[in-house]
Amino acid sequence: MLDPQDIQQLCVSLGGVAHTRELTAKGASRHALHEAVRAGRLDRLRMGVYCVPSLDTAVRSAIAHGGALGCASAAQRAGLWVMPHDGVHVWMTATGHERVHSPCTCVVHWDEGVGLPAPHGGCVSLFHALKQIAQCCGEEAFFVALESALRQRRISRTVLARLKTSVPREIAPLFALAADNADSGLESLIRYRLARLGIAVAGQVEVPAVGAVDLIIGDRLIVELDGKENHDGARKRHKDLRRDALAAPLGFEVLRFDYPMVMFSWGLVEAAILGKISAGAHETVAGRRMRATTRP
Ligand SMILES: [Zn+2]
Ligand SMILES: [Zn+2]
């Protein structure tokens, strides 16, 4: 008979979440499952579904609700940068039914999963999650998650092409804008928002003597972004000031924004960028002359 530790390993090998039938098919008797729960090696999530004790709370909620973690919640758990979202997004399979559990903050998706891989470890596939984000969270959230997936090389060209034909038609043009070099979700977000204003922005540009900068508008307006993960204050500030000082004699202007500014004070960020652009801070004199002479 499999002992509780064996049963836990078995559950891990099945993705950390398993139905009774999957576990018994691999040689675990019902009595052994009971013993594994008693020994603290397995948790019983609901009737017929077990998980390893370390399973995170979002997946537990989705399963307790009767489905699998989906949409932005699944993309976040898979390690993508996603926009802040409320609740736990849950995909209900076609044959599933919702269950009462507490606390329930679930945002439920009933889309068909025909032709898609079955959930693994209590989560939908990344393809399925991105498709749901496109339908549930809007263009901006989809773009940010898509660029994060591209940056992390998490979706193949084939999957990307399939995704393009699976999302709402109005979202398809975003695929042409999406790049695979965005260093953070903030970078994706700012590029998306400026593109909507008709402002082209290049990401992760190598500037001589300075190094890679997050974004450049035109020839010389650098936009640097500080993610919320940057906590090493004084050292980081010194490094940033030094980069700005190196960029200045080369004719670059630098704007810096942090996570709260981009996420919660976009008006301020947009006004700062548009102000610099209208003052010509993004163009060199030569660039301006060239554009003037080539303009029809
Ligand atoms: Zn959703
Ligand atoms: Zn729920």
XYZ file of C-alpha atoms and ligand atoms in Angstrom:
298
model
C 0.000 0.000 0.000
C 1.229 3.522 -0.772
C 2.090 5.448 2.376
C 1.036 9.093 2.919
C 4.368 10.402 1.605
C 4.010 8.332 -1.596
C 0.485 9.669 -2.040
C 1.722 13.244 -1.675
C 4.423 12.610 -4.296
C 1.793 11.108 -6.567
C -0.350 14.217 -6.185
C 2.685 16.421 -6.934
C 3.324 14.410 -10.115
C -0.279 15.080 -11.166
C 0.213 18.856 -10.835
C -0.572 19.262 -7.135
C -4.309 18.735 -7.600
C -5.983 15.443 -8.438
C -9.352 13.758 -8.566
C -9.904 10.566 -6.586
C -10.163 8.626 -9.838
C -6.722 9.843 -11.006
C -5.126 8.881 -7.705
C -6.830 5.474 -7.473
C -5.877 4.770 -11.103
C -2.242 5.159 -9.992
C -2.624 2.671 -7.153
C -3.816 4.797 -4.231
C -6.664 3.131 -2.365
C -9.408 5.259 -0.827
C -8.176 4.196 2.598
C -4.654 5.386 1.720
C -6.064 8.765 0.625
C -7.861 9.049 3.942
C -4.627 8.247 5.768
C -2.679 10.825 3.708
C -5.206 13.505 4.693
C -4.961 12.420 8.350
C -1.148 12.647 8.168
C -1.306 16.183 6.720
C 0.190 15.056 3.388
C -2.940 15.851 1.353
C -5.823 18.284 1.693
C -9.323 17.374 0.586
C -10.526 20.421 -1.362
C -14.020 19.165 -1.987
C -15.652 15.820 -2.524
C -13.460 13.818 -4.896
C -10.673 16.419 -5.240
C -7.409 16.448 -3.320
C -4.384 18.742 -3.349
C -0.970 19.105 -1.790
C -0.987 21.284 1.355
C 1.172 23.947 -0.325
C -1.397 24.709 -3.053
C -2.050 28.448 -3.184
C -5.259 30.056 -2.045
C -6.409 31.270 -5.485
C -6.332 27.751 -6.936
C -8.059 26.411 -3.816
C -10.833 28.987 -4.257
C -11.291 28.142 -7.945
C -11.575 24.439 -7.201
C -13.816 24.996 -4.188
C -16.039 26.991 -6.548
C -16.234 23.947 -8.824
C -13.876 25.036 -11.594
C -10.236 25.805 -12.370
C -8.200 28.980 -12.008
C -8.558 30.957 -15.221
C -8.102 34.293 -16.962
C -5.927 36.936 -15.253
C -5.652 34.836 -12.057
C -4.184 31.885 -13.979
C -1.830 34.127 -15.980
C -0.605 35.745 -12.765
C -0.025 32.384 -11.122
C 1.882 31.272 -14.214
C 4.273 34.174 -13.629
C 3.016 36.707 -16.180
C 2.812 40.393 -15.344
C -0.899 41.149 -15.231
C -2.901 44.255 -14.459
C -4.401 44.409 -10.976
C -7.784 42.673 -11.022
C -10.522 41.989 -8.530
C -11.501 38.546 -7.336
C -10.414 35.084 -8.349
C -11.158 34.366 -12.015
C -12.546 30.871 -12.379
C -13.238 28.793 -15.452
C -16.138 26.399 -15.171
C -15.919 23.408 -17.455
C -18.913 22.739 -19.671
C -20.076 19.977 -17.331
C -19.175 21.738 -14.100
C -21.528 23.244 -11.601
C -20.892 26.037 -9.162
C -20.480 25.235 -5.482
C -20.968 27.316 -2.402
C -17.770 28.209 -0.578
C -16.532 31.034 1.562
C -15.078 33.561 1.045
C -16.228 33.578 -2.597
C -14.813 36.452 -4.652
C -14.967 34.461 -7.881
C -15.419 36.009 -11.317
C -16.819 33.114 -13.259
C -16.093 32.261 -16.900
C -18.305 29.833 -18.772
C -16.525 29.938 -22.136
C -16.257 26.641 -23.967
C -12.966 24.834 -23.694
C -13.413 22.777 -26.842
C -10.062 21.865 -28.348
C -8.117 23.356 -25.449
C -5.853 21.426 -23.102
C -7.514 20.329 -19.865
C -6.591 22.347 -16.767
C -3.390 21.195 -15.095
C -2.708 21.715 -11.417
C -6.088 23.404 -11.111
C -5.200 26.086 -13.721
C -6.201 26.577 -17.334
C -3.439 26.645 -19.973
C -1.685 29.935 -20.709
C -3.334 30.025 -24.145
C -6.757 29.661 -22.550
C -5.938 32.265 -19.878
C -4.830 34.829 -22.495
C -7.946 34.168 -24.560
C -10.080 34.757 -21.476
C -8.184 37.951 -20.580
C -8.946 39.276 -24.080
C -12.647 38.717 -23.469
C -12.811 39.662 -19.793
C -10.238 42.312 -18.932
C -10.014 44.567 -21.974
C -7.408 45.463 -24.565
C -4.900 47.039 -22.232
C -4.775 44.115 -19.807
C -4.524 41.699 -22.714
C -1.649 43.622 -24.299
C 0.319 43.709 -21.062
C -0.164 39.969 -20.426
C 0.655 39.141 -24.059
C 3.934 41.084 -23.972
C 4.834 39.406 -20.690
C 4.224 35.970 -22.273
C 6.332 36.951 -25.305
C 9.137 38.297 -23.155
C 9.246 35.085 -21.133
C 9.115 32.969 -24.310
C 6.054 31.229 -22.926
C 4.115 30.907 -26.173
C 5.307 29.487 -29.456
C 4.746 31.102 -32.846
C 2.071 28.504 -33.588
C 0.211 29.237 -30.357
C 0.573 32.970 -31.005
C -0.957 32.625 -34.465
C -3.794 30.567 -33.034
C -4.378 33.081 -30.270
C -4.598 35.874 -32.826
C -7.522 34.174 -34.529
C -9.167 33.258 -31.211
C -9.500 36.703 -29.637
C -12.190 39.285 -30.474
C -11.494 40.879 -33.857
C -10.920 44.379 -32.450
C -8.035 43.053 -30.353
C -6.143 41.395 -33.227
C -4.261 44.626 -34.252
C -2.482 44.548 -30.865
C -0.423 41.592 -32.066
C 1.404 43.883 -34.518
C 2.286 46.260 -31.673
C 3.367 43.570 -29.213
C 7.118 43.143 -28.726
C 9.103 40.486 -26.908
C 11.558 42.800 -25.142
C 9.428 44.707 -22.634
C 11.311 44.640 -19.369
C 8.225 45.140 -17.237
C 4.472 45.382 -17.406
C 4.763 49.122 -16.817
C 6.786 49.400 -20.007
C 4.116 47.501 -21.960
C 1.388 49.622 -20.450
C 3.006 52.969 -21.236
C 3.819 51.877 -24.792
C 0.215 50.769 -25.324
C -1.208 53.998 -23.927
C 1.137 56.202 -25.969
C 0.418 54.185 -29.126
C -3.249 54.990 -28.594
C -2.272 58.663 -28.631
C -0.399 58.116 -31.896
C 3.023 58.334 -30.240
C 5.504 55.689 -31.303
C 7.864 54.510 -28.606
C 10.876 52.227 -28.908
C 11.493 49.844 -26.038
C 14.801 48.731 -24.491
C 17.058 50.935 -26.573
C 20.824 50.834 -26.111
C 22.195 54.337 -25.537
C 25.989 54.687 -25.750
C 27.611 55.328 -22.347
C 24.260 54.961 -20.589
C 23.213 51.401 -21.438
C 19.743 50.067 -22.167
C 16.961 52.520 -21.405
C 13.362 51.451 -20.942
C 11.737 53.599 -23.617
C 12.719 56.293 -26.113
C 10.274 58.671 -27.747
C 11.574 60.207 -30.971
C 15.336 60.657 -31.030
C 16.085 61.760 -27.508
C 13.320 61.633 -24.936
C 14.119 58.803 -22.552
C 11.393 57.415 -20.319
C 12.607 55.298 -17.416
C 10.263 53.250 -15.267
C 10.747 52.024 -11.730
C 8.803 48.884 -10.967
C 7.319 48.351 -7.533
C 9.919 45.674 -6.924
C 12.727 48.268 -6.748
C 13.257 48.658 -3.045
C 17.008 49.233 -2.688
C 16.494 52.985 -2.406
C 19.763 54.914 -2.080
C 21.860 52.669 -4.332
C 19.199 52.616 -7.030
C 18.769 56.386 -6.809
C 22.493 56.932 -7.186
C 22.566 54.658 -10.219
C 19.608 56.476 -11.790
C 21.109 59.917 -11.181
C 24.368 58.768 -12.728
C 22.594 57.435 -15.815
C 20.707 60.734 -16.200
C 23.977 62.691 -15.889
C 25.584 60.482 -18.550
C 22.619 60.948 -20.877
C 22.406 64.753 -20.551
C 25.606 65.743 -22.449
C 24.522 63.448 -25.285
C 21.422 65.613 -25.712
C 18.917 63.254 -24.092
C 16.056 64.370 -21.881
C 14.943 61.931 -19.192
C 11.550 61.450 -17.573
C 11.173 58.962 -14.726
C 7.958 57.408 -13.500
C 7.248 54.788 -10.886
C 4.556 52.151 -10.467
C 2.002 54.292 -8.554
C 2.341 57.150 -11.080
C 1.735 54.951 -14.123
C -0.968 52.852 -12.491
C -2.853 55.466 -10.497
C -1.876 58.931 -11.810
C -1.770 58.357 -15.546
C -3.017 61.929 -16.237
C 0.141 63.285 -14.660
C 2.391 60.947 -16.651
C 0.616 61.690 -19.916
C 0.767 65.468 -19.332
C 4.502 65.272 -18.597
C 5.220 63.317 -21.788
C 2.964 65.435 -23.999
C 4.486 68.602 -22.513
C 7.996 67.447 -23.381
C 6.923 66.424 -26.868
C 5.216 69.739 -27.580
C 8.396 71.506 -26.440
C 10.342 69.431 -28.963
C 12.287 67.564 -26.270
C 11.979 64.305 -28.200
C 13.673 65.476 -31.415
C 17.180 66.522 -32.258
C 17.614 69.596 -34.430
C 18.880 67.367 -37.255
C 15.932 65.004 -36.821
C 13.480 67.903 -36.875
C 15.070 69.315 -40.067
C 15.023 65.915 -41.715
C 11.369 65.353 -40.859
C 10.492 68.871 -42.043
C 12.147 68.309 -45.420
C 10.666 64.843 -45.926
C 7.167 65.847 -44.835
C 4.801 65.972 -47.845
Zn -11.670 37.014 -16.184
Zn -16.279 31.198 -5.519
